[in-house]
Tab-separated table of N, CA and C in Angstrom:
chain	number	residue	atom	x	y	z
M	138	MET	N	-66.178	-71.244	-140.994
M	138	MET	CA	-65.431	-70.914	-140.058
M	138	MET	C	-65.853	-69.411	-139.515
M	139	GLY	N	-66.254	-69.422	-138.112
M	139	GLY	CA	-66.764	-68.213	-137.544
M	139	GLY	C	-65.723	-67.263	-137.219
M	140	ARG	N	-66.286	-66.089	-136.813
M	140	ARG	CA	-65.348	-65.091	-136.307
M	140	ARG	C	-64.835	-65.476	-135.014
M	141	PRO	N	-63.474	-65.241	-134.917
M	141	PRO	CA	-62.755	-65.529	-133.711
M	141	PRO	C	-63.230	-64.598	-132.453
M	142	SER	N	-63.122	-65.440	-131.385
M	142	SER	CA	-63.372	-64.560	-130.028
M	142	SER	C	-62.242	-63.473	-129.979
M	143	TRP	N	-62.475	-62.537	-129.089
M	143	TRP	CA	-61.056	-61.703	-128.839
M	143	TRP	C	-59.864	-62.436	-128.424
M	144	ASP	N	-60.167	-63.380	-127.442
M	144	ASP	CA	-59.112	-64.268	-126.861
M	144	ASP	C	-58.322	-64.990	-128.045
M	145	GLU	N	-59.128	-65.517	-128.999
M	145	GLU	CA	-58.634	-66.302	-130.007
M	145	GLU	C	-57.832	-65.331	-131.112
M	146	TYR	N	-58.427	-64.310	-131.226
M	146	TYR	CA	-57.802	-63.272	-132.193
M	146	TYR	C	-56.441	-62.760	-131.649
M	147	PHE	N	-56.364	-62.468	-130.263
M	147	PHE	CA	-55.056	-61.968	-129.742
M	147	PHE	C	-54.066	-63.149	-129.620
M	148	MET	N	-54.420	-64.331	-129.435
M	148	MET	CA	-53.704	-65.497	-129.190
M	148	MET	C	-53.154	-65.810	-130.447
M	149	ASP	N	-53.876	-65.766	-131.613
M	149	ASP	CA	-53.467	-66.012	-132.938
M	149	ASP	C	-52.342	-64.866	-133.341
M	150	ILE	N	-52.517	-63.679	-132.853
M	150	ILE	CA	-51.525	-62.658	-133.268
M	150	ILE	C	-50.187	-63.130	-132.357
M	151	ALA	N	-50.308	-63.436	-131.047
M	151	ALA	CA	-49.142	-63.772	-130.365
M	151	ALA	C	-48.517	-64.976	-131.095
M	152	ALA	N	-49.069	-66.017	-131.568
M	152	ALA	CA	-48.543	-67.108	-132.301
M	152	ALA	C	-47.894	-66.707	-133.605
M	153	LEU	N	-48.342	-65.725	-134.279
M	153	LEU	CA	-47.743	-65.191	-135.415
M	153	LEU	C	-46.427	-64.308	-135.009
M	154	VAL	N	-46.486	-63.687	-133.908
M	154	VAL	CA	-45.358	-63.007	-133.347
M	154	VAL	C	-44.146	-63.899	-133.050
M	155	ALA	N	-44.562	-65.139	-132.616
M	155	ALA	CA	-43.620	-66.105	-132.197
M	155	ALA	C	-42.732	-66.552	-133.411
M	156	LYS	N	-43.354	-66.355	-134.567
M	156	LYS	CA	-42.631	-66.927	-135.855
M	156	LYS	C	-41.347	-66.060	-136.064
M	157	ARG	N	-41.300	-64.966	-135.395
M	157	ARG	CA	-40.034	-64.191	-135.533
M	157	ARG	C	-38.899	-64.470	-134.591
M	158	SER	N	-39.127	-65.475	-133.549
M	158	SER	CA	-38.212	-66.064	-132.701
M	158	SER	C	-36.876	-66.571	-133.360
M	159	THR	N	-35.696	-66.297	-132.779
M	159	THR	CA	-34.536	-66.778	-133.068
M	159	THR	C	-33.795	-67.881	-132.240
M	160	CYS	N	-34.845	-68.153	-131.352
M	160	CYS	CA	-34.377	-69.333	-130.468
M	160	CYS	C	-34.361	-70.710	-131.089
M	161	ARG	N	-33.431	-71.505	-130.858
M	161	ARG	CA	-33.305	-73.001	-131.377
M	161	ARG	C	-34.211	-73.921	-130.482
M	162	ARG	N	-34.569	-73.620	-129.397
M	162	ARG	CA	-35.361	-74.543	-128.451
M	162	ARG	C	-36.893	-74.251	-128.550
M	163	ARG	N	-37.271	-73.124	-128.504
M	163	ARG	CA	-38.740	-72.826	-128.421
M	163	ARG	C	-39.005	-71.547	-129.057
M	164	GLN	N	-40.035	-71.354	-129.684
M	164	GLN	CA	-40.611	-70.176	-130.324
M	164	GLN	C	-41.727	-69.503	-129.438
M	165	VAL	N	-41.498	-68.417	-128.946
M	165	VAL	CA	-42.635	-67.811	-127.900
M	165	VAL	C	-42.896	-66.562	-128.423
M	166	GLY	N	-44.154	-66.139	-128.492
M	166	GLY	CA	-44.556	-64.891	-128.845
M	166	GLY	C	-45.441	-64.129	-127.856
M	167	ALA	N	-45.485	-63.022	-127.544
M	167	ALA	CA	-46.166	-62.274	-126.431
M	167	ALA	C	-46.740	-60.911	-127.078
M	168	ILE	N	-47.930	-60.612	-126.713
M	168	ILE	CA	-48.430	-59.339	-126.893
M	168	ILE	C	-49.163	-58.775	-125.847
M	169	LEU	N	-49.056	-57.365	-125.542
M	169	LEU	CA	-49.835	-56.715	-124.544
M	169	LEU	C	-51.080	-56.156	-125.111
M	170	VAL	N	-52.097	-56.261	-124.390
M	170	VAL	CA	-53.376	-55.674	-125.123
M	170	VAL	C	-54.244	-54.759	-123.897
M	171	GLY	N	-54.462	-53.648	-124.355
M	171	GLY	CA	-55.321	-52.814	-123.570
M	171	GLY	C	-56.614	-52.298	-124.358
M	172	ASP	N	-57.745	-52.225	-123.845
M	172	ASP	CA	-58.983	-51.734	-124.562
M	172	ASP	C	-58.973	-52.434	-125.896
M	173	LYS	N	-58.737	-53.506	-125.982
M	173	LYS	CA	-58.880	-54.380	-127.289
M	173	LYS	C	-57.950	-54.015	-128.417
M	174	ARG	N	-56.759	-53.267	-128.113
M	174	ARG	CA	-55.870	-52.880	-129.059
M	174	ARG	C	-54.406	-53.436	-128.484
M	175	VAL	N	-53.788	-53.816	-129.474
M	175	VAL	CA	-52.296	-54.160	-129.376
M	175	VAL	C	-51.477	-53.213	-128.912
M	176	LEU	N	-50.944	-53.165	-127.736
M	176	LEU	CA	-49.960	-52.112	-127.156
M	176	LEU	C	-48.486	-52.319	-127.648
M	177	ALA	N	-48.109	-53.759	-127.577
M	177	ALA	CA	-46.727	-53.937	-127.770
M	177	ALA	C	-46.656	-55.466	-128.163
M	178	THR	N	-45.490	-55.727	-128.843
M	178	THR	CA	-45.262	-57.363	-129.229
M	178	THR	C	-43.948	-57.605	-128.871
M	179	GLY	N	-43.699	-58.996	-128.542
M	179	GLY	CA	-42.242	-59.283	-128.292
M	179	GLY	C	-42.221	-60.996	-128.656
M	180	TYR	N	-40.943	-61.342	-129.017
M	180	TYR	CA	-40.600	-62.667	-129.076
M	180	TYR	C	-39.412	-62.974	-128.564
M	181	ASN	N	-38.901	-64.213	-128.287
M	181	ASN	CA	-37.691	-64.446	-127.678
M	181	ASN	C	-36.669	-64.606	-128.710
M	182	GLY	N	-35.583	-64.096	-128.242
M	182	GLY	CA	-34.291	-63.848	-129.163
M	182	GLY	C	-33.312	-63.194	-128.503
M	183	ALA	N	-32.151	-63.132	-129.151
M	183	ALA	CA	-30.874	-62.319	-128.809
M	183	ALA	C	-31.236	-60.807	-128.901
M	184	PRO	N	-30.607	-59.965	-128.009
M	184	PRO	CA	-30.861	-58.579	-127.940
M	184	PRO	C	-30.428	-57.872	-129.336
M	185	THR	N	-31.001	-56.819	-129.750
M	185	THR	CA	-30.658	-56.150	-130.950
M	185	THR	C	-29.187	-55.905	-131.133
M	186	GLY	N	-28.606	-56.381	-132.187
M	186	GLY	CA	-27.096	-56.191	-132.568
M	186	GLY	C	-26.369	-57.397	-132.052
M	187	ILE	N	-26.889	-58.401	-131.278
M	187	ILE	CA	-26.108	-59.519	-131.023
M	187	ILE	C	-26.507	-60.675	-132.006
M	188	PRO	N	-25.513	-61.623	-132.170
M	188	PRO	CA	-25.815	-62.757	-133.118
M	188	PRO	C	-26.908	-63.604	-132.712
M	189	HIS	N	-27.765	-63.981	-133.576
M	189	HIS	CA	-28.751	-64.836	-133.127
M	189	HIS	C	-28.350	-66.341	-132.888
M	190	CYS	N	-29.138	-66.950	-131.897
M	190	CYS	CA	-28.936	-68.183	-131.463
M	190	CYS	C	-28.932	-69.148	-132.686
M	191	LEU	N	-29.799	-68.943	-133.549
M	191	LEU	CA	-29.976	-69.697	-134.747
M	191	LEU	C	-28.636	-69.729	-135.625
M	192	ASP	N	-27.875	-68.647	-135.530
M	192	ASP	CA	-26.679	-68.554	-136.320
M	192	ASP	C	-25.326	-69.110	-135.510
M	193	VAL	N	-25.310	-68.788	-134.290
M	193	VAL	CA	-24.198	-69.149	-133.467
M	193	VAL	C	-24.298	-70.427	-132.334
M	194	GLY	N	-25.505	-70.974	-132.353
M	194	GLY	CA	-25.768	-72.056	-131.534
M	194	GLY	C	-26.178	-71.683	-130.156
M	195	CYS	N	-26.587	-72.604	-129.231
M	195	CYS	CA	-27.163	-72.505	-127.961
M	195	CYS	C	-26.444	-73.229	-126.888
M	196	LEU	N	-25.809	-72.264	-125.981
M	196	LEU	CA	-25.044	-72.812	-125.050
M	196	LEU	C	-25.875	-73.730	-124.033
M	197	ARG	N	-27.040	-73.482	-123.845
M	197	ARG	CA	-27.964	-74.341	-122.869
M	197	ARG	C	-28.280	-75.580	-123.525
M	198	GLU	N	-28.321	-75.562	-124.781
M	198	GLU	CA	-28.610	-76.881	-125.642
M	198	GLU	C	-27.300	-77.752	-125.547
M	199	ASP	N	-26.228	-77.033	-125.628
M	199	ASP	CA	-24.916	-77.667	-125.811
M	199	ASP	C	-24.511	-78.520	-124.519
M	200	LEU	N	-24.962	-77.791	-123.399
M	200	LEU	CA	-24.781	-78.359	-122.032
M	200	LEU	C	-25.982	-79.269	-121.567
M	201	ASN	N	-26.842	-79.392	-122.290
M	201	ASN	CA	-28.022	-80.297	-122.015
M	201	ASN	C	-28.706	-79.753	-120.771
M	202	ILE	N	-29.038	-78.602	-120.761
M	202	ILE	CA	-29.731	-77.901	-119.481
M	202	ILE	C	-31.205	-78.130	-119.854
M	203	PRO	N	-32.075	-78.559	-118.939
M	203	PRO	CA	-33.490	-78.775	-119.098
M	203	PRO	C	-34.120	-77.375	-119.115
M	204	SER	N	-35.333	-77.350	-119.801
M	204	SER	CA	-36.117	-76.245	-119.995
M	204	SER	C	-36.371	-75.736	-118.466
M	205	GLY	N	-36.478	-74.263	-118.366
M	205	GLY	CA	-36.859	-73.882	-117.151
M	205	GLY	C	-35.737	-73.519	-116.056
M	206	GLU	N	-34.532	-74.203	-116.459
M	206	GLU	CA	-33.331	-74.092	-115.567
M	206	GLU	C	-32.234	-73.211	-116.014
M	207	ARG	N	-31.444	-72.545	-115.227
M	207	ARG	CA	-30.247	-71.750	-115.629
M	207	ARG	C	-30.557	-70.747	-116.648
M	208	HIS	N	-31.378	-69.895	-116.495
M	208	HIS	CA	-31.849	-68.715	-117.399
M	208	HIS	C	-30.679	-67.925	-117.711
M	209	GLU	N	-29.724	-67.898	-116.760
M	209	GLU	CA	-28.599	-66.802	-116.888
M	209	GLU	C	-27.797	-67.361	-118.062
M	210	LEU	N	-27.680	-68.546	-118.260
M	210	LEU	CA	-26.884	-69.140	-119.384
M	210	LEU	C	-27.315	-68.921	-120.853
M	211	CYS	N	-28.550	-68.182	-120.863
M	211	CYS	CA	-29.130	-68.046	-122.234
M	211	CYS	C	-28.871	-66.630	-122.748
M	212	ARG	N	-28.449	-66.434	-124.014
M	212	ARG	CA	-28.053	-65.157	-124.529
M	212	ARG	C	-29.339	-64.344	-124.957
M	213	GLY	N	-30.539	-65.078	-124.989
M	213	GLY	CA	-31.721	-64.361	-125.590
M	213	GLY	C	-32.438	-63.748	-124.458
M	214	LEU	N	-33.341	-62.985	-124.782
M	214	LEU	CA	-34.462	-62.516	-123.891
M	214	LEU	C	-35.768	-63.238	-124.243
M	215	HIS	N	-36.486	-63.355	-122.964
M	215	HIS	CA	-37.866	-64.045	-123.388
M	215	HIS	C	-38.796	-63.072	-124.035
M	216	ALA	N	-39.851	-63.556	-124.554
M	216	ALA	CA	-40.830	-62.774	-125.312
M	216	ALA	C	-41.551	-61.864	-124.282
M	217	GLU	N	-41.897	-62.180	-123.057
M	217	GLU	CA	-42.467	-61.445	-122.143
M	217	GLU	C	-41.511	-60.159	-121.787
M	218	GLN	N	-40.170	-60.548	-121.516
M	218	GLN	CA	-39.300	-59.422	-121.342
M	218	GLN	C	-39.328	-58.489	-122.613
M	219	ASN	N	-39.212	-58.913	-123.691
M	219	ASN	CA	-39.045	-58.030	-125.000
M	219	ASN	C	-40.392	-57.263	-125.095
M	220	VAL	N	-41.577	-57.896	-124.712
M	220	VAL	CA	-42.752	-57.009	-124.897
M	220	VAL	C	-42.805	-55.913	-123.966
M	221	ILE	N	-42.382	-56.061	-122.715
M	221	ILE	CA	-42.268	-55.066	-121.642
M	221	ILE	C	-41.354	-53.959	-122.174
M	222	ILE	N	-40.136	-54.344	-122.732
M	222	ILE	CA	-39.126	-53.423	-123.061
M	222	ILE	C	-39.613	-52.690	-124.323
M	223	GLN	N	-40.256	-53.227	-125.177
M	223	GLN	CA	-40.663	-52.606	-126.427
M	223	GLN	C	-41.756	-51.482	-125.932
M	224	ALA	N	-42.554	-51.770	-125.026
M	224	ALA	CA	-43.431	-50.761	-124.596
M	224	ALA	C	-42.842	-49.598	-123.948
M	225	ALA	N	-41.845	-49.965	-123.167
M	225	ALA	CA	-41.021	-48.878	-122.572
M	225	ALA	C	-40.288	-48.116	-123.393
M	226	TYR	N	-39.763	-48.688	-124.318
M	226	TYR	CA	-38.829	-48.079	-125.474
M	226	TYR	C	-39.684	-46.953	-126.173
M	227	HIS	N	-40.914	-47.372	-126.341
M	227	HIS	CA	-41.845	-46.477	-127.261
M	227	HIS	C	-42.867	-45.627	-126.435
M	228	GLY	N	-42.592	-45.755	-125.169
M	228	GLY	CA	-43.431	-44.821	-124.311
M	228	GLY	C	-44.875	-45.215	-124.070
M	229	VAL	N	-45.035	-46.541	-124.114
M	229	VAL	CA	-46.453	-47.024	-124.184
M	229	VAL	C	-46.781	-47.432	-122.753
M	230	CYS	N	-47.955	-46.902	-122.089
M	230	CYS	CA	-48.320	-47.333	-120.811
M	230	CYS	C	-48.957	-48.749	-120.890
M	231	ILE	N	-48.420	-49.792	-119.979
M	231	ILE	CA	-49.009	-51.038	-120.129
M	231	ILE	C	-49.676	-51.471	-118.754
M	232	ARG	N	-49.717	-50.553	-117.789
M	232	ARG	CA	-50.329	-50.761	-116.574
M	232	ARG	C	-51.694	-51.222	-116.795
M	233	GLY	N	-52.311	-52.257	-116.210
M	233	GLY	CA	-53.534	-52.814	-116.338
M	233	GLY	C	-53.857	-53.578	-117.506
M	234	SER	N	-52.899	-53.811	-118.376
M	234	SER	CA	-53.201	-54.589	-119.702
M	234	SER	C	-53.131	-56.165	-119.500
M	235	THR	N	-53.538	-56.738	-120.720
M	235	THR	CA	-53.502	-58.184	-120.611
M	235	THR	C	-52.324	-58.880	-121.481
M	236	LEU	N	-51.701	-59.853	-121.090
M	236	LEU	CA	-50.695	-60.307	-121.818
M	236	LEU	C	-51.251	-61.573	-122.236
M	237	TYR	N	-51.054	-61.817	-123.685
M	237	TYR	CA	-51.419	-62.953	-124.393
M	237	TYR	C	-50.034	-63.519	-124.795
M	238	CYS	N	-49.835	-64.808	-124.501
M	238	CYS	CA	-48.546	-65.403	-124.629
M	238	CYS	C	-48.640	-66.805	-125.170
M	239	THR	N	-47.876	-67.143	-126.041
M	239	THR	CA	-47.879	-68.702	-126.599
M	239	THR	C	-47.693	-69.655	-125.454
M	240	HIS	N	-46.829	-69.126	-124.413
M	240	HIS	CA	-46.459	-70.127	-123.279
M	240	HIS	C	-46.552	-69.343	-122.000
M	241	LEU	N	-46.823	-70.151	-120.796
M	241	LEU	CA	-46.863	-69.611	-119.621
M	241	LEU	C	-45.619	-68.945	-119.299
M	242	PRO	N	-45.482	-67.887	-118.660
M	242	PRO	CA	-44.217	-67.096	-118.423
M	242	PRO	C	-43.667	-67.972	-117.222
M	243	CYS	N	-42.248	-67.726	-117.412
M	243	CYS	CA	-41.346	-68.273	-116.309
M	243	CYS	C	-41.459	-67.444	-115.039
M	244	SER	N	-40.652	-67.849	-113.932
M	244	SER	CA	-40.695	-67.009	-112.671
M	244	SER	C	-40.179	-65.663	-112.791
M	245	ILE	N	-38.941	-65.531	-113.500
M	245	ILE	CA	-38.361	-64.209	-113.774
M	245	ILE	C	-39.270	-63.289	-114.510
M	246	CYS	N	-39.997	-63.875	-115.749
M	246	CYS	CA	-40.813	-62.893	-116.413
M	246	CYS	C	-42.147	-62.701	-115.538
M	247	SER	N	-42.581	-63.770	-114.765
M	247	SER	CA	-43.602	-63.384	-113.932
M	247	SER	C	-43.504	-62.213	-112.874
M	248	LYS	N	-42.212	-62.278	-112.373
M	248	LYS	CA	-41.938	-61.113	-111.411
M	248	LYS	C	-41.926	-59.686	-112.107
M	249	MET	N	-41.490	-59.711	-113.404
M	249	MET	CA	-41.467	-58.404	-114.146
M	249	MET	C	-42.987	-58.152	-114.586
M	250	LEU	N	-43.705	-59.051	-114.947
M	250	LEU	CA	-45.196	-58.733	-115.334
M	250	LEU	C	-45.927	-58.221	-114.136
M	251	ILE	N	-45.733	-58.889	-113.008
M	251	ILE	CA	-46.342	-58.342	-111.805
M	251	ILE	C	-46.077	-56.888	-111.472
M	252	ASN	N	-44.675	-56.504	-111.550
M	252	ASN	CA	-44.335	-55.096	-111.296
M	252	ASN	C	-44.645	-54.118	-112.422
M	253	ALA	N	-44.910	-54.773	-113.546
M	253	ALA	CA	-45.356	-53.814	-114.764
M	253	ALA	C	-46.818	-53.518	-114.562
M	254	GLY	N	-47.583	-54.248	-113.595
M	254	GLY	CA	-48.917	-53.929	-113.398
M	254	GLY	C	-49.889	-54.581	-114.415
M	255	ILE	N	-49.337	-55.849	-114.974
M	255	ILE	CA	-50.101	-56.659	-115.885
M	255	ILE	C	-51.209	-57.252	-115.163
M	256	LYS	N	-52.398	-57.282	-115.383
M	256	LYS	CA	-53.620	-57.752	-114.662
M	256	LYS	C	-54.058	-58.950	-115.141
M	257	ASP	N	-53.847	-59.521	-116.380
M	257	ASP	CA	-54.454	-60.743	-116.762
M	257	ASP	C	-53.423	-61.332	-117.558
M	258	ILE	N	-53.261	-62.808	-117.490
M	258	ILE	CA	-52.190	-63.387	-118.436
M	258	ILE	C	-53.131	-64.580	-119.069
M	259	ILE	N	-52.956	-64.660	-120.483
M	259	ILE	CA	-53.643	-65.724	-121.109
M	259	ILE	C	-52.638	-66.371	-122.064
M	260	TYR	N	-52.655	-67.763	-121.714
M	260	TYR	CA	-51.462	-68.539	-122.550
M	260	TYR	C	-52.058	-69.692	-123.272
M	261	ARG	N	-51.300	-70.225	-124.096
M	261	ARG	CA	-51.662	-71.450	-124.766
M	261	ARG	C	-50.913	-72.764	-124.437
M	262	GLU	N	-49.700	-72.769	-123.897
M	262	GLU	CA	-48.928	-73.986	-123.548
M	262	GLU	C	-48.241	-73.618	-122.220
M	263	GLY	N	-48.179	-74.696	-121.470
M	263	GLY	CA	-47.479	-74.562	-120.191
M	263	GLY	C	-45.929	-74.342	-120.180
M	264	TYR	N	-45.203	-74.246	-119.034
M	264	TYR	CA	-43.973	-74.149	-118.875
M	264	TYR	C	-43.444	-74.815	-117.612
M	265	ALA	N	-42.223	-75.391	-117.454
M	265	ALA	CA	-41.801	-76.179	-116.372
M	265	ALA	C	-41.201	-75.208	-115.400
M	266	ASP	N	-41.987	-74.410	-114.759
M	266	ASP	CA	-41.380	-73.544	-113.670
M	266	ASP	C	-42.560	-73.223	-112.681
M	267	PRO	N	-42.821	-74.248	-111.772
M	267	PRO	CA	-43.896	-74.080	-110.496
M	267	PRO	C	-43.996	-72.852	-109.963
M	268	MET	N	-42.615	-72.143	-109.621
M	268	MET	CA	-42.719	-70.901	-108.841
M	268	MET	C	-43.334	-69.774	-109.683
M	269	ALA	N	-43.454	-69.788	-110.828
M	269	ALA	CA	-44.148	-68.748	-111.713
M	269	ALA	C	-45.624	-68.739	-111.366
M	270	THR	N	-46.298	-69.904	-111.332
M	270	THR	CA	-47.832	-69.862	-111.055
M	270	THR	C	-47.953	-69.436	-109.551
M	271	GLU	N	-47.079	-69.809	-108.603
M	271	GLU	CA	-47.140	-69.493	-107.266
M	271	GLU	C	-47.095	-67.991	-107.179
M	272	LEU	N	-46.170	-67.407	-107.688
M	272	LEU	CA	-45.815	-66.038	-107.702
M	272	LEU	C	-46.995	-65.246	-108.268
M	273	LEU	N	-47.609	-65.546	-109.363
M	273	LEU	CA	-48.689	-64.901	-110.067
M	273	LEU	C	-49.951	-65.152	-109.182
M	274	GLU	N	-50.248	-66.269	-108.523
M	274	GLU	CA	-51.440	-66.401	-107.711
M	274	GLU	C	-51.233	-65.551	-106.362
M	275	ILE	N	-50.018	-65.372	-105.757
M	275	ILE	CA	-49.943	-64.585	-104.717
M	275	ILE	C	-50.103	-62.988	-104.996
M	276	ALA	N	-49.884	-62.739	-106.248
M	276	ALA	CA	-49.991	-61.334	-106.717
M	276	ALA	C	-51.560	-61.114	-107.218
M	277	GLY	N	-52.173	-62.269	-107.134
M	277	GLY	CA	-53.713	-62.059	-107.583
M	277	GLY	C	-53.992	-62.016	-109.185
M	278	ILE	N	-52.978	-62.785	-109.686
M	278	ILE	CA	-53.201	-62.965	-111.210
M	278	ILE	C	-53.262	-64.503	-111.431
M	279	ARG	N	-54.405	-64.832	-111.968
M	279	ARG	CA	-54.586	-66.283	-112.269
M	279	ARG	C	-54.445	-66.400	-113.780
M	280	PRO	N	-53.413	-67.064	-114.184
M	280	PRO	CA	-53.211	-67.298	-115.628
M	280	PRO	C	-54.316	-68.209	-116.119
M	281	ILE	N	-54.712	-67.848	-117.424
M	281	ILE	CA	-55.838	-68.679	-117.999
M	281	ILE	C	-55.251	-69.330	-119.277
M	282	LYS	N	-55.485	-70.543	-119.239
M	282	LYS	CA	-54.980	-71.326	-120.496
M	282	LYS	C	-56.093	-71.404	-121.498
M	283	ILE	N	-55.844	-71.241	-122.719
M	283	ILE	CA	-56.963	-71.362	-123.823
M	283	ILE	C	-56.343	-72.301	-124.751
């Protein structure tokens, strides 16, 4: 087994971060990287101090809401939201950084990433939200699937 490329290395870290997820539907991990250094990490789950979905259930699951719809009914934050929040909380500049994420960001997260100054997005799996790709392309960000 050879030495992983930088993209493989950072994507493997994002996959490890996803294992901390408390979402019943999908485990997502995200990291922001600048100058080949991890700046912040995030995974999807309920906010600090709020009971985890693994413990109390999932309203979207109970209502049979398809993936990519009715985000406002989810008690959790997305991994991409959490990685931006963690960077802000700890005073880490993320402008110009690269997002490595286990899944393509949704349109809500894409808007946040655009405004946060993220320059590149590298992901492993798709997500059912065509508007996300459209917004990213208009902003000059081409997500790369590896």
